[in-house]
Short mmCIF file of C-alpha atoms in Angstrom, two decimals:
data_model
loop_
_atom_site.label_atom_id
_atom_site.label_comp_id
_atom_site.label_asym_id
_atom_site.label_seq_id
_atom_site.Cartn_x
_atom_site.Cartn_y
_atom_site.Cartn_z
CA MET A 1 17.24 -3.45 -8.58
CA GLU A 2 20.49 -1.61 -9.00
CA GLY A 3 21.68 0.97 -6.53
CA LEU A 4 20.52 2.16 -3.16
CA GLY A 5 18.74 5.19 -4.59
CA GLN A 6 16.71 3.12 -7.03
CA PHE A 7 15.72 0.67 -4.31
CA ALA A 8 14.66 3.53 -2.04
CA PHE A 9 12.64 5.20 -4.81
CA VAL A 10 10.84 2.02 -5.90
CA THR A 11 10.20 1.01 -2.29
CA PHE A 12 8.70 4.34 -1.29
CA THR A 13 6.59 4.84 -4.42
CA SER A 14 5.30 1.26 -4.35
CA ILE A 15 4.14 1.54 -0.74
CA LEU A 16 2.71 5.04 -1.17
CA PHE A 17 0.75 4.20 -4.31
CA LEU A 18 -0.58 0.97 -2.81
CA VAL A 19 -1.68 2.65 0.41
CA ASP A 20 -3.24 5.36 -1.80
CA PRO A 21 -4.39 7.72 0.99
CA ILE A 22 -6.09 10.04 -1.52
CA ALA A 23 -8.61 7.35 -2.44
CA VAL A 24 -9.38 6.73 1.25
CA ILE A 25 -10.51 10.33 1.83
CA PRO A 26 -14.19 9.90 0.78
CA ALA A 27 -14.60 6.82 2.98
CA TYR A 28 -12.83 8.53 5.89
CA LEU A 29 -15.13 11.55 5.67
CA ALA A 30 -18.15 9.23 5.61
CA PHE A 31 -16.96 7.58 8.83
CA VAL A 32 -16.30 10.84 10.70
CA ARG A 33 -19.04 13.06 9.28
CA ASN A 34 -20.82 13.31 12.66
CA ASP A 35 -17.67 13.47 14.80
CA THR A 36 -16.09 16.43 16.55
CA PRO A 37 -12.78 17.81 15.19
CA GLU A 38 -10.90 16.17 18.05
CA ARG A 39 -12.55 12.82 17.34
CA ARG A 40 -11.65 13.16 13.66
CA ARG A 41 -8.02 13.76 14.55
CA ARG A 42 -7.97 10.72 16.82
CA THR A 43 -9.54 8.57 14.11
CA ALA A 44 -6.99 9.65 11.51
CA ARG A 45 -4.12 9.06 13.92
CA ALA A 46 -5.38 5.64 15.03
CA ALA A 47 -5.99 4.48 11.44
CA CYS A 48 -2.49 5.41 10.33
CA ILE A 49 -0.85 3.88 13.40
CA ALA A 50 -2.77 0.63 12.89
CA ALA A 51 -1.79 0.50 9.23
CA ALA A 52 1.86 1.25 10.03
CA ILE A 53 1.99 -1.52 12.63
CA ALA A 54 0.40 -4.02 10.25
CA LEU A 55 2.82 -3.22 7.43
CA CYS A 56 5.86 -3.25 9.75
CA VAL A 57 4.85 -6.66 11.10
CA PHE A 58 4.60 -8.07 7.57
CA ALA A 59 7.89 -6.43 6.60
CA ALA A 60 9.67 -7.81 9.66
CA GLY A 61 8.24 -11.31 9.32
CA GLY A 62 8.28 -11.56 5.54
CA GLU A 63 11.42 -13.66 5.18
CA ILE A 64 10.40 -15.91 8.08
CA ILE A 65 6.99 -16.52 6.51
CA LEU A 66 8.57 -17.37 3.16
CA ARG A 67 10.96 -19.84 4.76
CA LEU A 68 8.20 -21.37 6.88
CA PHE A 69 6.10 -22.22 3.83
CA GLY A 70 9.05 -23.02 1.59
CA ILE A 71 8.27 -20.18 -0.83
CA THR A 72 11.12 -18.81 -2.92
CA LEU A 73 11.60 -15.08 -3.35
CA PRO A 74 11.14 -15.23 -7.16
CA ALA A 75 7.82 -17.04 -6.72
CA PHE A 76 6.61 -14.51 -4.19
CA ARG A 77 7.73 -11.61 -6.37
CA ILE A 78 5.69 -13.01 -9.26
CA ALA A 79 2.67 -13.51 -7.00
CA GLY A 80 3.13 -10.06 -5.51
CA GLY A 81 3.35 -8.55 -8.98
CA ALA A 82 0.09 -10.27 -9.94
CA ILE A 83 -1.64 -8.82 -6.87
CA LEU A 84 -0.24 -5.37 -7.63
CA TRP A 85 -1.58 -5.67 -11.17
CA LEU A 86 -5.09 -6.43 -9.89
CA VAL A 87 -4.92 -3.49 -7.48
CA ALA A 88 -3.62 -1.25 -10.28
CA MET A 89 -6.49 -2.26 -12.56
CA ASP A 90 -8.99 -1.30 -9.87
CA MET A 91 -7.19 2.00 -9.34
CA LEU A 92 -7.36 2.70 -13.08
CA ARG A 93 -11.11 2.23 -12.77
CA ALA A 94 -11.06 4.38 -9.59
CA LYS A 95 -12.24 1.42 -7.50
CA ARG A 96 -10.93 -0.14 -4.28
CA SER A 97 -12.82 -3.41 -4.36
CA THR A 98 -9.67 -5.50 -3.95
CA GLN A 99 -8.95 -3.99 -0.55
CA GLU A 100 -12.26 -3.91 1.24
CA GLY A 101 -15.77 -5.19 0.72
CA ASN A 102 -19.15 -3.75 1.58
CA GLU A 103 -19.46 -6.06 4.59
CA GLU A 104 -16.26 -4.65 6.10
CA LEU A 105 -17.38 -1.09 5.49
CA MET A 106 -20.76 -1.69 7.11
CA GLU A 107 -19.14 -3.47 10.04
CA GLY A 108 -16.68 -0.64 10.55
CA GLN A 109 -19.44 1.96 10.64
CA GLN A 110 -21.09 0.07 13.50
CA LYS A 111 -17.95 -0.33 15.62
CA GLU A 112 -16.04 2.04 17.86
CA ASP A 113 -12.74 0.76 16.46
CA SER A 114 -13.57 1.68 12.86
CA ALA A 115 -10.31 3.64 12.84
CA VAL A 116 -8.46 0.32 13.07
CA THR A 117 -10.72 -1.69 10.80
CA PRO A 118 -11.59 -1.07 8.08
CA LEU A 119 -9.93 2.37 7.85
CA GLY A 120 -6.49 1.23 9.01
CA VAL A 121 -6.71 -2.36 7.78
CA PRO A 122 -7.56 -3.13 5.01
CA MET A 123 -8.25 0.30 3.49
CA LEU A 124 -4.81 1.82 4.11
CA ALA A 125 -2.87 -1.40 4.67
CA GLY A 126 -4.49 -3.73 2.17
CA PRO A 127 -3.31 -7.13 0.89
CA GLY A 128 -1.40 -5.50 -1.95
CA ALA A 129 0.61 -3.32 0.41
CA MET A 130 1.21 -6.21 2.81
CA SER A 131 2.50 -8.55 0.11
CA THR A 132 4.65 -5.78 -1.35
CA VAL A 133 6.43 -4.95 1.92
CA MET A 134 7.08 -8.66 2.37
CA VAL A 135 8.69 -8.86 -1.08
CA LEU A 136 10.71 -5.68 -0.58
CA SER A 137 11.87 -6.74 2.87
CA ALA A 138 12.82 -10.23 1.71
CA GLN A 139 14.90 -8.90 -1.20
CA ALA A 140 16.51 -6.13 0.88
CA THR A 141 20.16 -6.92 1.51
CA GLY A 142 21.79 -5.40 4.56
CA VAL A 143 20.60 -3.23 7.40
CA VAL A 144 20.41 -0.09 5.26
CA ASN A 145 18.01 -1.58 2.71
CA GLN A 146 15.91 -3.10 5.48
CA GLY A 147 15.78 0.30 7.12
CA ILE A 148 14.62 1.87 3.87
CA VAL A 149 11.56 -0.39 3.85
CA PHE A 150 10.55 0.58 7.38
CA VAL A 151 11.30 4.27 6.86
CA SER A 152 9.19 4.20 3.68
CA ILE A 153 6.30 2.71 5.65
CA ILE A 154 6.55 5.38 8.35
CA VAL A 155 6.86 8.25 5.86
CA THR A 156 3.91 6.92 3.87
CA MET A 157 1.78 6.81 6.99
CA LEU A 158 2.82 10.33 7.98
CA ILE A 159 1.71 11.50 4.53
CA SER A 160 -1.53 9.55 4.92
CA TRP A 161 -2.14 11.11 8.34
CA ALA A 162 -1.57 14.61 6.94
CA MET A 163 -3.97 13.93 4.07
CA LEU A 164 -6.68 12.59 6.36
CA ARG A 165 -6.23 15.56 8.67
CA GLY A 166 -6.81 17.87 5.71
CA ALA A 167 -9.40 15.65 4.04
CA ASP A 168 -12.12 18.30 3.97
CA LYS A 169 -9.89 20.83 2.24
CA LEU A 170 -8.53 18.30 -0.23
CA LEU A 171 -12.01 17.13 -1.20
CA VAL A 172 -13.19 20.70 -1.70
CA ARG A 173 -10.07 21.60 -3.69
CA PHE A 174 -9.94 18.60 -6.01
CA GLY A 175 -13.46 17.22 -5.80
CA GLU A 176 -14.47 13.59 -6.30
CA SER A 177 -13.50 13.69 -9.98
CA GLY A 178 -10.06 15.11 -9.21
CA ILE A 179 -9.40 12.37 -6.67
CA ARG A 180 -10.45 9.76 -9.23
CA VAL A 181 -8.05 11.22 -11.80
CA MET A 182 -5.13 11.13 -9.34
CA THR A 183 -6.05 7.57 -8.39
CA ARG A 184 -5.94 6.53 -12.05
CA VAL A 185 -2.53 8.14 -12.56
CA MET A 186 -1.13 6.30 -9.54
CA GLY A 187 -2.74 3.11 -10.83
CA LEU A 188 -0.91 3.44 -14.15
CA ILE A 189 2.45 3.83 -12.41
CA LEU A 190 1.63 0.95 -10.08
CA ALA A 191 0.81 -1.26 -13.08
CA ALA A 192 4.31 -0.62 -14.44
CA ILE A 193 5.81 -1.51 -11.05
CA ALA A 194 3.73 -4.72 -11.04
CA VAL A 195 5.11 -5.74 -14.43
CA GLN A 196 8.63 -5.03 -13.19
CA PHE A 197 8.02 -7.25 -10.16
CA VAL A 198 6.91 -10.12 -12.40
CA LEU A 199 9.82 -9.68 -14.82
CA SER A 200 12.31 -9.62 -11.94
CA GLY A 201 10.77 -12.76 -10.47
CA LEU A 202 10.90 -14.57 -13.82
CA ARG A 203 14.51 -13.51 -14.33
CA GLN A 204 15.55 -14.68 -10.86
CA ALA A 205 13.77 -17.99 -11.48
CA GLY A 206 15.71 -18.42 -14.72
CA VAL A 207 12.60 -18.36 -16.91
CA ILE A 208 13.83 -15.36 -18.89
CA SER A 209 17.34 -14.12 -19.59
CA ASN A 210 19.10 -11.10 -18.15
CA VAL A 211 18.91 -9.15 -21.39
CA ILE A 212 15.65 -7.41 -20.44
CA PRO A 213 16.68 -3.85 -19.42
CA GLY A 214 16.08 -2.93 -15.79
CA SER A 215 14.61 -6.29 -14.82
#
């Protein structure tokens, strides 16, 4: 990626679209439907904090994990792009099956810490988001770029917290169909980012030449 601004834009949009707080709203409302307003606020806050911690841990330890297992950055970028593509395809179908299963949802409904799991992890911080922050952190050069990754995570979670806090109003305003449409739009953009990840990985691995624009 060329330029600090481009890196910041791609980093923030990738994380935001993968976290996809809009698509979490129906599940969140199902979890807190019998809770008091104060309990709902605590649940939203705890879910976003848990997701932020999980993503920051993966961002901080990404390069160490790659070195530990002898994985090159190009290989991980290609794998990360493939995961993003699968997530994007589910988003285009307005599904979230790649991030959480029915067993996790049922387990979360029966536990007091449902704000942490599955709402925080893996619904907000799913495998796609985790692998992406690892790739972005590993390819970030310098303190500034590293800081951009962590700031993007925090800003994304603040946006997610605000959306969960206003979940009732958003659902009434846009409806289930409106949320599905927005999810599909974000899925389309995410699919393009996934392809870019794969192309960049192939270029860095020497499989394709540098003549592909923007790769």
